[in-house]
XYZ file of C-alpha atoms in Angstrom:
224
model
C -5.814 24.639 -4.583
C -7.479 27.587 -2.831
C -10.577 25.807 -1.591
C -13.999 27.346 -1.993
C -17.031 26.316 -4.060
C -17.370 25.065 -7.638
C -20.074 26.171 -10.053
C -21.267 25.408 -13.569
C -20.535 27.633 -16.559
C -22.125 27.086 -19.966
C -19.682 26.245 -22.743
C -19.626 28.047 -26.079
C -19.371 31.658 -24.924
C -18.164 33.970 -27.686
C -15.204 36.281 -27.115
C -14.887 39.653 -28.803
C -12.155 40.224 -31.379
C -11.177 43.680 -30.113
C -10.153 44.876 -26.647
C -9.766 48.613 -26.031
C -8.976 50.283 -22.713
C -11.020 53.299 -23.827
C -14.175 51.153 -23.789
C -13.750 50.545 -20.065
C -13.902 54.129 -18.787
C -17.075 54.852 -16.872
C -18.235 51.238 -16.851
C -16.065 49.660 -14.148
C -15.829 50.282 -10.396
C -12.762 52.061 -9.080
C -11.205 51.635 -5.656
C -12.031 55.268 -4.871
C -15.702 55.078 -5.895
C -18.486 55.706 -3.415
C -20.721 52.803 -2.497
C -23.624 54.516 -4.279
C -21.596 54.579 -7.491
C -20.640 50.909 -7.200
C -24.214 49.863 -6.452
C -25.378 51.828 -9.493
C -22.818 50.135 -11.741
C -23.856 46.660 -10.626
C -27.571 47.432 -10.792
C -27.114 48.700 -14.357
C -25.970 45.159 -15.198
C -28.889 43.548 -13.403
C -27.177 42.653 -10.111
C -28.717 43.330 -6.711
C -26.890 44.851 -3.754
C -26.627 41.418 -2.143
C -25.185 39.891 -5.313
C -22.626 42.693 -5.476
C -21.556 42.062 -1.877
C -21.322 38.317 -2.545
C -19.157 38.868 -5.631
C -16.937 41.239 -3.649
C -15.987 38.222 -1.554
C -13.628 37.295 -4.402
C -11.257 39.730 -2.691
C -10.567 37.002 -0.158
C -7.669 36.143 -2.487
C -5.318 38.318 -4.516
C -3.536 41.556 -3.715
C -3.715 45.311 -4.306
C -0.939 47.742 -5.143
C -0.142 50.308 -2.480
C -1.085 53.208 -4.742
C -4.703 51.994 -4.696
C -5.109 52.737 -0.979
C -2.248 55.152 -0.214
C -4.641 58.084 0.269
C -6.101 56.295 3.281
C -2.817 55.621 5.071
C -0.756 58.749 4.356
C -1.787 62.346 5.115
C -5.453 61.409 5.217
C -6.637 64.753 6.609
C -5.511 67.781 8.589
C -6.420 66.032 11.833
C -5.607 62.378 11.070
C -2.706 60.743 9.265
C -4.805 57.679 8.391
C -8.440 56.942 7.639
C -10.086 56.204 11.020
C -11.922 53.253 9.468
C -8.623 51.333 9.506
C -7.619 49.406 12.588
C -4.764 51.633 13.924
C -2.199 48.820 14.145
C -3.149 47.626 10.676
C -2.779 51.147 9.277
C 0.659 51.439 10.864
C 1.697 48.137 9.307
C 0.460 49.258 5.893
C 2.464 52.475 6.167
C 5.622 50.450 6.744
C 4.854 47.916 4.011
C 4.159 50.642 1.451
C 6.805 53.158 2.535
C 8.606 53.101 -0.840
C 5.569 52.703 -3.107
C 6.308 55.912 -5.045
C 9.753 54.605 -5.978
C 8.542 51.037 -6.421
C 4.989 51.007 -7.833
C 4.902 47.198 -7.749
C 4.666 47.124 -3.943
C 1.452 45.395 -2.927
C -0.414 43.860 0.013
C -2.710 40.832 0.210
C -6.405 41.738 0.129
C -6.965 39.262 2.965
C -4.065 39.440 5.400
C -5.346 36.594 7.578
C -5.854 33.740 5.079
C -4.463 35.071 1.765
C -4.142 31.644 0.132
C -7.582 30.326 1.028
C -10.969 31.122 -0.465
C -13.170 31.582 2.593
C -15.305 34.211 4.326
C -12.403 35.832 6.180
C -12.596 38.879 3.898
C -15.900 39.861 5.506
C -14.603 39.234 9.015
C -11.593 41.402 8.245
C -13.575 44.431 7.128
C -15.760 44.141 10.227
C -12.573 44.659 12.269
C -11.123 47.538 10.257
C -8.761 45.232 8.371
C -10.090 46.048 4.923
C -7.488 47.239 2.449
C -9.418 49.464 0.050
C -11.811 52.363 0.463
C -14.496 50.194 -1.113
C -13.886 47.484 1.510
C -14.608 49.961 4.286
C -17.613 51.215 2.359
C -19.181 47.761 2.289
C -19.145 47.686 6.079
C -20.119 51.293 6.770
C -22.969 51.634 4.275
C -26.344 50.533 5.742
C -27.368 49.045 2.382
C -24.458 46.606 2.264
C -23.503 46.041 5.898
C -26.247 43.454 6.637
C -24.815 41.190 3.929
C -21.244 41.706 5.162
C -22.394 40.644 8.628
C -24.311 37.674 7.197
C -21.371 36.333 5.203
C -18.923 37.071 7.999
C -20.701 34.617 10.282
C -22.000 32.122 7.706
C -19.428 30.844 5.214
C -21.783 28.288 3.679
C -24.314 31.005 2.863
C -21.536 33.088 1.297
C -20.484 30.147 -0.879
C -24.082 29.517 -1.984
C -24.739 33.146 -2.893
C -21.335 33.548 -4.541
C -21.984 30.534 -6.775
C -25.400 31.833 -7.851
C -23.998 35.294 -8.574
C -21.048 33.868 -10.526
C -23.311 31.665 -12.637
C -25.412 34.739 -13.392
C -22.269 36.710 -14.199
C -21.081 34.009 -16.596
C -23.992 34.733 -18.959
C -23.791 38.527 -18.722
C -23.632 40.118 -22.166
C -23.248 36.839 -24.039
C -22.518 37.494 -27.709
C -24.553 35.734 -30.395
C -24.021 35.411 -34.131
C -20.760 34.794 -35.965
C -20.230 38.519 -36.613
C -20.009 39.381 -32.921
C -17.145 37.168 -31.786
C -15.326 33.848 -31.750
C -15.709 30.676 -29.738
C -12.099 29.916 -28.939
C -10.445 26.611 -28.298
C -7.640 28.507 -26.586
C -7.775 31.759 -24.593
C -4.536 32.862 -26.260
C -5.601 32.675 -29.903
C -8.455 33.511 -32.270
C -9.643 30.164 -33.659
C -13.077 29.493 -35.121
C -14.807 26.678 -33.285
C -16.357 23.607 -34.856
C -20.042 24.516 -35.445
C -21.357 21.719 -33.227
C -19.595 23.234 -30.226
C -21.714 26.369 -30.532
C -24.953 24.503 -29.898
C -23.818 22.262 -27.071
C -25.500 22.876 -23.717
C -22.837 21.005 -21.795
C -21.980 22.463 -18.421
C -18.403 22.914 -17.329
C -17.831 22.369 -13.573
C -15.288 25.174 -13.466
C -12.868 25.479 -10.552
C -12.957 28.625 -8.502
C -9.838 30.237 -9.948
C -11.296 30.212 -13.473
C -14.340 31.961 -12.082
C -12.281 34.677 -10.455
C -10.622 35.366 -13.801
C -14.058 35.634 -15.408
C -15.282 37.886 -12.584
C -12.350 40.253 -12.989
C -12.722 40.306 -16.777
C -16.469 40.874 -16.960
C -16.979 43.211 -14.029
C -13.640 44.888 -13.423
C -11.964 44.450 -16.795
C -8.966 42.712 -15.201
């Protein structure tokens, strides 16, 4: 539906029985975090800088609420109304699109304004041109540790797909629970159902479509 690569995910992953927002604090990146903080968070989970940049390419689809980037487009500083890292025309358009965000907190903008319904490498090309939406988007391009990978993926979509697949497959086995006391293997995402024992030991690979992977990415890394 959105295009992009496919990758294999091992079946039989256990899901926890409890989900608490309080467990998330301090463990997930925020849109206002510095690049050093984000790199540290990913490295603490065993992911390299390049893998982090590749996974960030998931922002080629989806949207962000205006409140997440409003500080960069309204009253940015005493000398500038907007963050100078934004393309000026883009910043002006964002100001108009988000004008009523305080009254309507649901107002949002596509993360990739050029090809919002296609999984491609346009996200990287956008942030090279000042068309990134979030502070963290601009940080990927301005930080010397991450910029080489932004430039690489911006000009080489096939390489982005290859590295994204490898990073997603690695992400799919992050923190896998073992033992019946630690979680359930569900037949349905919407219910707690104990799986048939034989399912637990299967090594079958699921050729999961991209959208399922994005859901997993958001859940494991960003708690979405």
